[in-house]
Amino acid sequence: MHAHVAIASDALDTSSLPPDAALTIHRVFMDRLQAHGRLVFADESDTRDLLRAVTEGPGLPPQARVWWREVLATFAKNNRVSVRQPNTTPLAQIANLVELRRNWNGSVDVAVVATTACAVLGVPLATGLLATPGHRPDIVTTHAAATSPAIERLKNLANQGTLTHNSPREIFRQDVFGPLAAGAQTAAIVDRYYFSKLWRPDADKDAPGHVEWLLSALDAVMAPGAKVHIIAENSRNGNASATDTAKSVHAAWNPPLTGRLSEVRLSLIKQTAQGRVPHDRHMRFNTGAAVLMPSGFDRLEKPTISDPNGMNWNYCWEPRKLDELRAAEQRTIALPNDRATVMRRGS
């Protein structure tokens, strides 16, 4: 759900537009970026150049400067910024289309360039967009960035929010939660029945179930030293302790000696009259994104989606909704619970 986006330090100059129109363009671009983007820079100086352009460069409405500073700070906080190795030419210094593709093909999905660079890059000035099938990245100006094909694909994917019957669950990993988890330091998974299949193993299981499959996927892409907190309900007649569950998770997952996850913590909430695990299930990352799973993560138990109705999900990125999910997690773990940690071999 996140496209890799590079922004030239001179791309945000919208002085040729009426102030109100320029402000609208910046707002729409930033909203799409926060929903579906990660920032990529050529090097540290490229990062500083964009920040300088936002702070004091030409052509930005005052309110847009405030918004962009907030966006850049949020992206840095949420680990949604990456810096490539030196010897990558920053977008603002690219001389032609061949050089742009040589430097940035394969590393970003969207390259945002200045309007003044359209002529040398072959970008139609009328549309501000050059997108060629089979060639990355989409090359756009600021006014066209929000509707670039790469961003539109993710917006449409989020709006659809469905994996059809017999679709490989790998699609969900590749297109949805994998990009959200990349570089995340923490993840919280809330699903009252999360361990039900682990407690009642399926004798016909021919591939990793959703518990071990999800952990393996997160272990491969989250930030080094990342932590995962799984909040579920002790629903096996109240007899499954967190320690026993952690042992079962370890045996099913069989974590490699090395990986990104430093801790997988389990909180099993006891069934009481005072409260239960929320019915709504979700997986939230500190990258500023979450996936809501109305029917539960066990829809991912098999390599393909077995439910004839498919699997529905919702993508969430708005700060207020993320705060609500975080608050629900805190309310839940305040209930009586049993905790344990899944350890790697040799830990």
mmCIF file of C-alpha atoms in Angstrom:
data_model
loop_
_atom_site.group_PDB
_atom_site.id
_atom_site.type_symbol
_atom_site.label_atom_id
_atom_site.label_comp_id
_atom_site.label_asym_id
_atom_site.label_seq_id
_atom_site.Cartn_x
_atom_site.Cartn_y
_atom_site.Cartn_z
ATOM 1 C CA MET A 1 0.000 0.000 0.000
ATOM 2 C CA HIS A 2 3.043 2.285 -0.106
ATOM 3 C CA ALA A 3 4.711 3.484 -3.290
ATOM 4 C CA HIS A 4 8.312 4.699 -3.211
ATOM 5 C CA VAL A 5 8.347 8.383 -4.122
ATOM 6 C CA ALA A 6 11.316 10.654 -4.870
ATOM 7 C CA ILE A 7 10.738 14.424 -4.917
ATOM 8 C CA ALA A 8 13.188 16.788 -6.599
ATOM 9 C CA SER A 9 14.165 19.672 -4.351
ATOM 10 C CA ASP A 10 12.858 22.166 -6.927
ATOM 11 C CA ALA A 11 9.640 20.289 -7.716
ATOM 12 C CA LEU A 12 7.413 21.994 -5.148
ATOM 13 C CA ASP A 13 7.653 25.430 -6.718
ATOM 14 C CA THR A 14 4.080 26.233 -7.790
ATOM 15 C CA SER A 15 4.552 29.987 -8.220
ATOM 16 C CA SER A 16 3.097 29.833 -11.751
ATOM 17 C CA LEU A 17 -0.332 28.954 -10.321
ATOM 18 C CA PRO A 18 -2.882 31.134 -8.495
ATOM 19 C CA PRO A 19 -2.272 30.835 -4.719
ATOM 20 C CA ASP A 20 -5.549 29.018 -3.986
ATOM 21 C CA ALA A 21 -4.976 26.528 -6.798
ATOM 22 C CA ALA A 22 -1.403 25.925 -5.669
ATOM 23 C CA LEU A 23 -2.527 25.323 -2.100
ATOM 24 C CA THR A 24 -5.123 22.789 -3.245
ATOM 25 C CA ILE A 25 -2.544 20.920 -5.330
ATOM 26 C CA HIS A 26 -0.137 20.696 -2.404
ATOM 27 C CA ARG A 27 -2.894 19.512 -0.060
ATOM 28 C CA VAL A 28 -4.100 16.759 -2.402
ATOM 29 C CA PHE A 29 -0.550 15.589 -3.097
ATOM 30 C CA MET A 30 0.319 15.462 0.606
ATOM 31 C CA ASP A 31 -2.854 13.543 1.466
ATOM 32 C CA ARG A 32 -2.114 10.904 -1.176
ATOM 33 C CA LEU A 33 1.519 10.761 -0.072
ATOM 34 C CA GLN A 34 0.549 10.194 3.552
ATOM 35 C CA ALA A 35 -1.887 7.480 2.525
ATOM 36 C CA HIS A 36 0.208 5.678 -0.071
ATOM 37 C CA GLY A 37 3.804 6.888 -0.093
ATOM 38 C CA ARG A 38 7.330 6.470 1.210
ATOM 39 C CA LEU A 39 9.997 9.048 0.523
ATOM 40 C CA VAL A 40 13.275 8.087 -1.119
ATOM 41 C CA PHE A 41 16.303 10.400 -1.381
ATOM 42 C CA ALA A 42 19.509 10.077 -3.375
ATOM 43 C CA ASP A 43 21.739 10.938 -0.415
ATOM 44 C CA GLU A 44 21.778 12.999 2.769
ATOM 45 C CA SER A 45 22.354 16.256 0.891
ATOM 46 C CA ASP A 46 19.279 15.515 -1.220
ATOM 47 C CA THR A 47 17.281 15.213 1.999
ATOM 48 C CA ARG A 48 18.583 18.559 3.249
ATOM 49 C CA ASP A 49 17.878 20.224 -0.092
ATOM 50 C CA LEU A 50 14.202 19.253 -0.006
ATOM 51 C CA LEU A 51 13.854 20.416 3.595
ATOM 52 C CA ARG A 52 15.507 23.708 2.644
ATOM 53 C CA ALA A 53 13.137 24.097 -0.294
ATOM 54 C CA VAL A 54 10.164 23.506 1.986
ATOM 55 C CA THR A 55 11.447 25.945 4.575
ATOM 56 C CA GLU A 56 12.740 28.818 2.461
ATOM 57 C CA GLY A 57 12.669 27.864 -1.222
ATOM 58 C CA PRO A 58 10.636 29.754 -3.829
ATOM 59 C CA GLY A 59 7.102 29.140 -4.936
ATOM 60 C CA LEU A 60 5.345 27.555 -1.933
ATOM 61 C CA PRO A 61 2.308 29.170 -0.295
ATOM 62 C CA PRO A 62 2.975 29.834 3.425
ATOM 63 C CA GLN A 63 0.393 27.286 4.546
ATOM 64 C CA ALA A 64 1.884 24.658 2.230
ATOM 65 C CA ARG A 65 5.250 25.149 3.949
ATOM 66 C CA VAL A 66 3.626 24.388 7.298
ATOM 67 C CA TRP A 67 1.955 21.266 5.912
ATOM 68 C CA TRP A 68 5.106 19.991 4.221
ATOM 69 C CA ARG A 69 7.195 20.433 7.366
ATOM 70 C CA GLU A 70 4.614 18.388 9.270
ATOM 71 C CA VAL A 71 4.604 15.679 6.589
ATOM 72 C CA LEU A 72 8.397 15.383 6.508
ATOM 73 C CA ALA A 73 8.574 15.205 10.300
ATOM 74 C CA THR A 74 5.866 12.529 10.414
ATOM 75 C CA PHE A 75 7.549 10.445 7.721
ATOM 76 C CA ALA A 76 10.870 10.594 9.566
ATOM 77 C CA LYS A 77 9.171 9.585 12.828
ATOM 78 C CA ASN A 78 7.342 6.698 11.140
ATOM 79 C CA ASN A 79 10.410 5.275 9.352
ATOM 80 C CA ARG A 80 8.954 6.047 5.954
ATOM 81 C CA VAL A 81 12.114 7.711 4.634
ATOM 82 C CA SER A 82 15.036 5.939 2.998
ATOM 83 C CA VAL A 83 18.311 7.297 1.651
ATOM 84 C CA ARG A 84 20.108 5.600 -1.205
ATOM 85 C CA GLN A 85 23.870 5.239 -1.450
ATOM 86 C CA PRO A 86 26.063 8.105 -2.692
ATOM 87 C CA ASN A 87 26.667 8.295 -6.457
ATOM 88 C CA THR A 88 22.931 8.440 -7.137
ATOM 89 C CA THR A 89 22.185 11.695 -8.922
ATOM 90 C CA PRO A 90 19.446 13.694 -7.159
ATOM 91 C CA LEU A 91 16.357 14.305 -9.277
ATOM 92 C CA ALA A 92 16.941 18.062 -9.326
ATOM 93 C CA GLN A 93 20.289 17.469 -11.078
ATOM 94 C CA ILE A 94 19.099 14.951 -13.683
ATOM 95 C CA ALA A 95 19.892 16.119 -17.220
ATOM 96 C CA ASN A 96 17.720 13.839 -19.355
ATOM 97 C CA LEU A 97 15.332 10.898 -19.361
ATOM 98 C CA VAL A 98 18.057 8.302 -19.939
ATOM 99 C CA GLU A 99 19.962 9.514 -16.893
ATOM 100 C CA LEU A 100 16.810 9.541 -14.763
ATOM 101 C CA ARG A 101 15.945 5.957 -15.601
ATOM 102 C CA ARG A 102 19.547 4.831 -15.156
ATOM 103 C CA ASN A 103 19.670 6.327 -11.670
ATOM 104 C CA TRP A 104 16.147 5.688 -10.435
ATOM 105 C CA ASN A 105 14.632 2.774 -12.377
ATOM 106 C CA GLY A 106 13.732 -0.012 -9.953
ATOM 107 C CA SER A 107 14.239 2.045 -6.796
ATOM 108 C CA VAL A 108 11.197 4.348 -6.920
ATOM 109 C CA ASP A 109 7.690 4.140 -8.314
ATOM 110 C CA VAL A 110 7.109 7.874 -8.704
ATOM 111 C CA ALA A 111 9.625 10.637 -9.502
ATOM 112 C CA VAL A 112 8.303 14.157 -8.891
ATOM 113 C CA VAL A 113 10.170 16.720 -10.972
ATOM 114 C CA ALA A 114 10.015 20.466 -11.537
ATOM 115 C CA THR A 115 7.809 21.852 -14.264
ATOM 116 C CA THR A 116 10.899 23.475 -15.746
ATOM 117 C CA ALA A 117 12.414 20.001 -16.249
ATOM 118 C CA CYS A 118 9.527 18.697 -18.357
ATOM 119 C CA ALA A 119 11.075 19.673 -21.686
ATOM 120 C CA VAL A 120 14.407 17.871 -21.171
ATOM 121 C CA LEU A 121 12.702 14.810 -19.666
ATOM 122 C CA GLY A 122 10.028 14.522 -22.344
ATOM 123 C CA VAL A 123 7.161 15.041 -19.901
ATOM 124 C CA PRO A 124 4.119 16.604 -21.608
ATOM 125 C CA LEU A 125 3.666 19.984 -19.983
ATOM 126 C CA ALA A 126 -0.115 19.878 -20.409
ATOM 127 C CA THR A 127 -0.496 16.744 -18.286
ATOM 128 C CA GLY A 128 2.663 16.800 -16.179
ATOM 129 C CA LEU A 129 2.840 13.014 -16.487
ATOM 130 C CA LEU A 130 5.049 10.536 -18.311
ATOM 131 C CA ALA A 131 4.189 6.908 -17.562
ATOM 132 C CA THR A 132 5.460 4.205 -19.875
ATOM 133 C CA PRO A 133 4.347 0.576 -19.362
ATOM 134 C CA GLY A 134 7.304 -1.551 -18.366
ATOM 135 C CA HIS A 135 9.381 1.432 -17.272
ATOM 136 C CA ARG A 136 9.678 2.786 -13.760
ATOM 137 C CA PRO A 137 9.243 5.325 -12.365
ATOM 138 C CA ASP A 138 6.196 7.384 -13.283
ATOM 139 C CA ILE A 139 7.581 10.874 -13.926
ATOM 140 C CA VAL A 140 5.251 13.620 -12.764
ATOM 141 C CA THR A 141 5.096 17.246 -11.750
ATOM 142 C CA THR A 142 3.621 18.254 -8.398
ATOM 143 C CA HIS A 143 0.168 18.973 -9.844
ATOM 144 C CA ALA A 144 -0.006 15.463 -11.389
ATOM 145 C CA ALA A 145 1.691 13.479 -8.610
ATOM 146 C CA ALA A 146 -1.491 12.591 -6.730
ATOM 147 C CA THR A 147 -2.945 10.847 -9.780
ATOM 148 C CA SER A 148 0.150 9.055 -11.048
ATOM 149 C CA PRO A 149 -0.599 5.461 -12.129
ATOM 150 C CA ALA A 150 1.428 3.990 -9.245
ATOM 151 C CA ILE A 151 -0.518 5.995 -6.655
ATOM 152 C CA GLU A 152 -3.844 5.404 -8.398
ATOM 153 C CA ARG A 153 -3.238 1.643 -8.346
ATOM 154 C CA LEU A 154 -2.800 1.681 -4.577
ATOM 155 C CA LYS A 155 -5.797 3.943 -4.056
ATOM 156 C CA ASN A 156 -7.958 1.599 -6.114
ATOM 157 C CA LEU A 157 -6.562 -1.418 -4.271
ATOM 158 C CA ALA A 158 -7.494 0.166 -0.939
ATOM 159 C CA ASN A 159 -10.963 1.072 -2.174
ATOM 160 C CA GLN A 160 -11.557 -2.474 -3.408
ATOM 161 C CA GLY A 161 -10.325 -4.083 -0.185
ATOM 162 C CA THR A 162 -11.058 -7.648 -1.308
ATOM 163 C CA LEU A 163 -9.077 -10.780 -2.020
ATOM 164 C CA THR A 164 -11.263 -13.120 -4.056
ATOM 165 C CA HIS A 165 -11.826 -16.836 -3.528
ATOM 166 C CA ASN A 166 -8.788 -18.961 -4.445
ATOM 167 C CA SER A 167 -6.485 -15.920 -4.624
ATOM 168 C CA PRO A 168 -2.982 -16.613 -3.234
ATOM 169 C CA ARG A 169 -2.481 -15.085 0.189
ATOM 170 C CA GLU A 170 0.948 -13.981 -1.073
ATOM 171 C CA ILE A 171 -0.864 -11.218 -2.957
ATOM 172 C CA PHE A 172 -1.999 -9.811 0.370
ATOM 173 C CA ARG A 173 1.573 -9.885 1.661
ATOM 174 C CA GLN A 174 3.114 -8.325 -1.438
ATOM 175 C CA ASP A 175 0.522 -5.645 -2.108
ATOM 176 C CA VAL A 176 -0.916 -4.803 1.287
ATOM 177 C CA PHE A 177 0.722 -5.499 4.626
ATOM 178 C CA GLY A 178 4.283 -6.189 3.443
ATOM 179 C CA PRO A 179 4.887 -2.610 2.233
ATOM 180 C CA LEU A 180 3.258 -1.239 5.392
ATOM 181 C CA ALA A 181 5.498 -3.383 7.604
ATOM 182 C CA ALA A 182 8.725 -2.500 5.781
ATOM 183 C CA GLY A 183 10.985 -0.651 8.210
ATOM 184 C CA ALA A 184 8.408 -0.684 11.017
ATOM 185 C CA GLN A 185 9.798 -0.874 14.536
ATOM 186 C CA THR A 186 6.581 -2.125 16.114
ATOM 187 C CA ALA A 187 3.444 -3.980 15.080
ATOM 188 C CA ALA A 188 0.313 -4.787 17.073
ATOM 189 C CA ILE A 189 -2.025 -7.604 16.018
ATOM 190 C CA VAL A 190 -5.448 -7.761 17.664
ATOM 191 C CA ASP A 191 -7.693 -10.758 16.982
ATOM 192 C CA ARG A 192 -9.583 -12.562 19.735
ATOM 193 C CA TYR A 193 -9.473 -15.890 17.856
ATOM 194 C CA TYR A 194 -5.935 -15.491 16.523
ATOM 195 C CA PHE A 195 -4.629 -18.718 18.067
ATOM 196 C CA SER A 196 -7.726 -20.890 17.629
ATOM 197 C CA LYS A 197 -6.272 -22.880 14.713
ATOM 198 C CA LEU A 198 -2.966 -23.228 16.554
ATOM 199 C CA TRP A 199 -4.759 -24.795 19.515
ATOM 200 C CA ARG A 200 -6.756 -27.072 17.201
ATOM 201 C CA PRO A 201 -4.257 -28.030 14.487
ATOM 202 C CA ASP A 202 -5.648 -29.017 11.124
ATOM 203 C CA ALA A 203 -4.355 -32.473 10.242
ATOM 204 C CA ASP A 204 -4.617 -31.643 6.542
ATOM 205 C CA LYS A 205 -2.466 -28.522 6.790
ATOM 206 C CA ASP A 206 0.107 -28.619 3.974
ATOM 207 C CA ALA A 207 1.670 -25.166 4.473
ATOM 208 C CA PRO A 208 2.338 -22.739 7.328
ATOM 209 C CA GLY A 209 -0.840 -21.437 8.950
ATOM 210 C CA HIS A 210 -1.554 -17.735 9.359
ATOM 211 C CA VAL A 211 0.227 -17.421 12.729
ATOM 212 C CA GLU A 212 3.612 -18.639 11.549
ATOM 213 C CA TRP A 213 3.172 -17.302 8.007
ATOM 214 C CA LEU A 214 2.541 -13.760 9.204
ATOM 215 C CA LEU A 215 5.453 -13.863 11.651
ATOM 216 C CA SER A 216 7.810 -15.064 8.933
ATOM 217 C CA ALA A 217 6.628 -12.291 6.623
ATOM 218 C CA LEU A 218 7.115 -9.616 9.294
ATOM 219 C CA ASP A 219 10.476 -11.062 10.306
ATOM 220 C CA ALA A 220 11.717 -10.509 6.765
ATOM 221 C CA VAL A 221 10.824 -6.818 6.310
ATOM 222 C CA MET A 222 10.440 -4.981 9.602
ATOM 223 C CA ALA A 223 13.254 -2.889 11.057
ATOM 224 C CA PRO A 224 16.113 -4.759 12.769
ATOM 225 C CA GLY A 225 15.178 -5.265 16.408
ATOM 226 C CA ALA A 226 11.467 -4.831 15.720
ATOM 227 C CA LYS A 227 8.815 -5.936 18.201
ATOM 228 C CA VAL A 228 5.423 -7.547 17.561
ATOM 229 C CA HIS A 229 2.636 -7.646 20.136
ATOM 230 C CA ILE A 230 -0.179 -10.155 19.540
ATOM 231 C CA ILE A 231 -3.333 -9.554 21.589
ATOM 232 C CA ALA A 232 -5.807 -12.423 21.588
ATOM 233 C CA GLU A 233 -8.328 -14.119 23.839
ATOM 234 C CA ASN A 234 -7.807 -17.201 25.904
ATOM 235 C CA SER A 235 -10.712 -19.044 24.313
ATOM 236 C CA ARG A 236 -9.695 -22.701 24.630
ATOM 237 C CA ASN A 237 -12.013 -23.092 27.593
ATOM 238 C CA GLY A 238 -9.625 -20.856 29.476
ATOM 239 C CA ASN A 239 -7.016 -23.623 29.669
ATOM 240 C CA ALA A 240 -4.330 -22.334 27.296
ATOM 241 C CA SER A 241 -1.668 -20.398 29.148
ATOM 242 C CA ALA A 242 0.382 -17.737 27.394
ATOM 243 C CA THR A 243 3.512 -19.772 28.079
ATOM 244 C CA ASP A 244 2.075 -22.884 26.420
ATOM 245 C CA THR A 245 0.807 -20.787 23.520
ATOM 246 C CA ALA A 246 4.248 -19.196 23.094
ATOM 247 C CA LYS A 247 5.786 -22.657 22.918
ATOM 248 C CA SER A 248 3.260 -23.697 20.273
ATOM 249 C CA VAL A 249 3.939 -20.538 18.267
ATOM 250 C CA HIS A 250 7.673 -21.161 18.465
ATOM 251 C CA ALA A 251 7.283 -24.754 17.320
ATOM 252 C CA ALA A 252 5.017 -23.766 14.406
ATOM 253 C CA TRP A 253 7.053 -20.738 13.334
ATOM 254 C CA ASN A 254 10.474 -22.286 13.985
ATOM 255 C CA PRO A 255 12.163 -18.866 13.782
ATOM 256 C CA PRO A 256 15.578 -18.761 12.135
ATOM 257 C CA LEU A 257 18.593 -17.844 14.231
ATOM 258 C CA THR A 258 18.702 -14.424 12.578
ATOM 259 C CA GLY A 259 15.888 -12.139 11.525
ATOM 260 C CA ARG A 260 14.378 -8.696 12.031
ATOM 261 C CA LEU A 261 12.155 -9.457 15.022
ATOM 262 C CA SER A 262 13.725 -9.165 18.459
ATOM 263 C CA GLU A 263 10.527 -9.865 20.386
ATOM 264 C CA VAL A 264 7.127 -11.430 19.796
ATOM 265 C CA ARG A 265 4.993 -10.778 22.853
ATOM 266 C CA LEU A 266 1.684 -12.523 23.493
ATOM 267 C CA SER A 267 -1.117 -11.137 25.652
ATOM 268 C CA LEU A 268 -3.948 -13.619 26.228
ATOM 269 C CA ILE A 269 -6.948 -11.798 27.641
ATOM 270 C CA LYS A 270 -8.988 -13.749 30.155
ATOM 271 C CA GLN A 271 -12.717 -13.949 29.519
ATOM 272 C CA THR A 272 -14.350 -11.809 32.192
ATOM 273 C CA ALA A 273 -17.576 -9.937 32.681
ATOM 274 C CA GLN A 274 -15.637 -6.648 32.607
ATOM 275 C CA GLY A 275 -14.540 -6.830 29.001
ATOM 276 C CA ARG A 276 -13.261 -8.846 26.081
ATOM 277 C CA VAL A 277 -10.954 -8.459 23.122
ATOM 278 C CA PRO A 278 -12.641 -6.184 20.537
ATOM 279 C CA HIS A 279 -14.567 -8.015 17.849
ATOM 280 C CA ASP A 280 -12.913 -5.937 15.127
ATOM 281 C CA ARG A 281 -9.481 -7.297 14.199
ATOM 282 C CA HIS A 282 -6.532 -5.271 13.023
ATOM 283 C CA MET A 283 -2.785 -5.157 12.425
ATOM 284 C CA ARG A 284 -1.215 -1.754 13.121
ATOM 285 C CA PHE A 285 2.332 -0.618 12.307
ATOM 286 C CA ASN A 286 4.230 2.386 13.604
ATOM 287 C CA THR A 287 4.781 3.409 9.968
ATOM 288 C CA GLY A 288 1.439 5.192 10.308
ATOM 289 C CA ALA A 289 -0.761 2.514 8.791
ATOM 290 C CA ALA A 290 -3.053 -0.345 9.750
ATOM 291 C CA VAL A 291 -5.096 -3.095 8.117
ATOM 292 C CA LEU A 292 -8.527 -3.942 9.532
ATOM 293 C CA MET A 293 -9.705 -7.551 9.092
ATOM 294 C CA PRO A 294 -13.440 -7.824 9.804
ATOM 295 C CA SER A 295 -13.538 -11.621 9.403
ATOM 296 C CA GLY A 296 -10.235 -12.384 11.153
ATOM 297 C CA PHE A 297 -6.693 -13.288 10.207
ATOM 298 C CA ASP A 298 -7.520 -16.988 9.963
ATOM 299 C CA ARG A 299 -8.751 -16.240 6.431
ATOM 300 C CA LEU A 300 -5.012 -16.393 5.667
ATOM 301 C CA GLU A 301 -4.627 -19.872 7.141
ATOM 302 C CA LYS A 302 -4.167 -21.563 3.768
ATOM 303 C CA PRO A 303 -1.945 -20.613 0.801
ATOM 304 C CA THR A 304 -5.105 -19.599 -1.076
ATOM 305 C CA ILE A 305 -8.274 -17.937 0.209
ATOM 306 C CA SER A 306 -10.667 -20.808 0.796
ATOM 307 C CA ASP A 307 -13.801 -18.869 1.752
ATOM 308 C CA PRO A 308 -16.128 -18.721 -1.301
ATOM 309 C CA ASN A 309 -16.925 -15.123 -0.327
ATOM 310 C CA GLY A 310 -13.273 -14.175 -0.402
ATOM 311 C CA MET A 311 -11.542 -12.033 2.225
ATOM 312 C CA ASN A 312 -12.379 -8.408 2.902
ATOM 313 C CA TRP A 313 -10.053 -5.906 4.517
ATOM 314 C CA ASN A 314 -9.824 -2.166 5.110
ATOM 315 C CA TYR A 315 -6.766 0.065 4.914
ATOM 316 C CA CYS A 316 -6.373 2.762 7.544
ATOM 317 C CA TRP A 317 -3.900 5.645 7.597
ATOM 318 C CA GLU A 318 -5.758 8.639 9.030
ATOM 319 C CA PRO A 319 -4.173 9.717 12.357
ATOM 320 C CA ARG A 320 -7.489 9.856 14.210
ATOM 321 C CA LYS A 321 -8.396 6.291 13.258
ATOM 322 C CA LEU A 322 -4.923 5.045 14.146
ATOM 323 C CA ASP A 323 -5.264 6.733 17.550
ATOM 324 C CA GLU A 324 -8.578 4.909 18.048
ATOM 325 C CA LEU A 325 -6.950 1.556 17.274
ATOM 326 C CA ARG A 326 -4.057 2.313 19.609
ATOM 327 C CA ALA A 327 -6.505 3.261 22.377
ATOM 328 C CA ALA A 328 -8.445 0.008 21.850
ATOM 329 C CA GLU A 329 -5.197 -1.953 22.254
ATOM 330 C CA GLN A 330 -4.424 -0.163 25.510
ATOM 331 C CA ARG A 331 -7.918 -0.744 26.877
ATOM 332 C CA THR A 332 -7.679 -4.428 25.998
ATOM 333 C CA ILE A 333 -4.302 -5.151 27.585
ATOM 334 C CA ALA A 334 -5.520 -3.400 30.741
ATOM 335 C CA LEU A 335 -7.946 -6.320 31.187
ATOM 336 C CA PRO A 336 -6.831 -9.389 33.169
ATOM 337 C CA ASN A 337 -4.391 -11.237 30.952
ATOM 338 C CA ASP A 338 -1.588 -13.765 30.772
ATOM 339 C CA ARG A 339 1.635 -12.774 28.982
ATOM 340 C CA ALA A 340 4.584 -14.577 27.471
ATOM 341 C CA THR A 341 7.293 -13.967 24.890
ATOM 342 C CA VAL A 342 8.262 -16.136 21.932
ATOM 343 C CA MET A 343 12.040 -16.531 21.943
ATOM 344 C CA ARG A 344 14.367 -17.297 19.058
ATOM 345 C CA ARG A 345 16.516 -20.350 19.185
ATOM 346 C CA GLY A 346 19.651 -19.619 21.119
ATOM 347 C CA SER A 347 18.121 -16.565 22.865
#
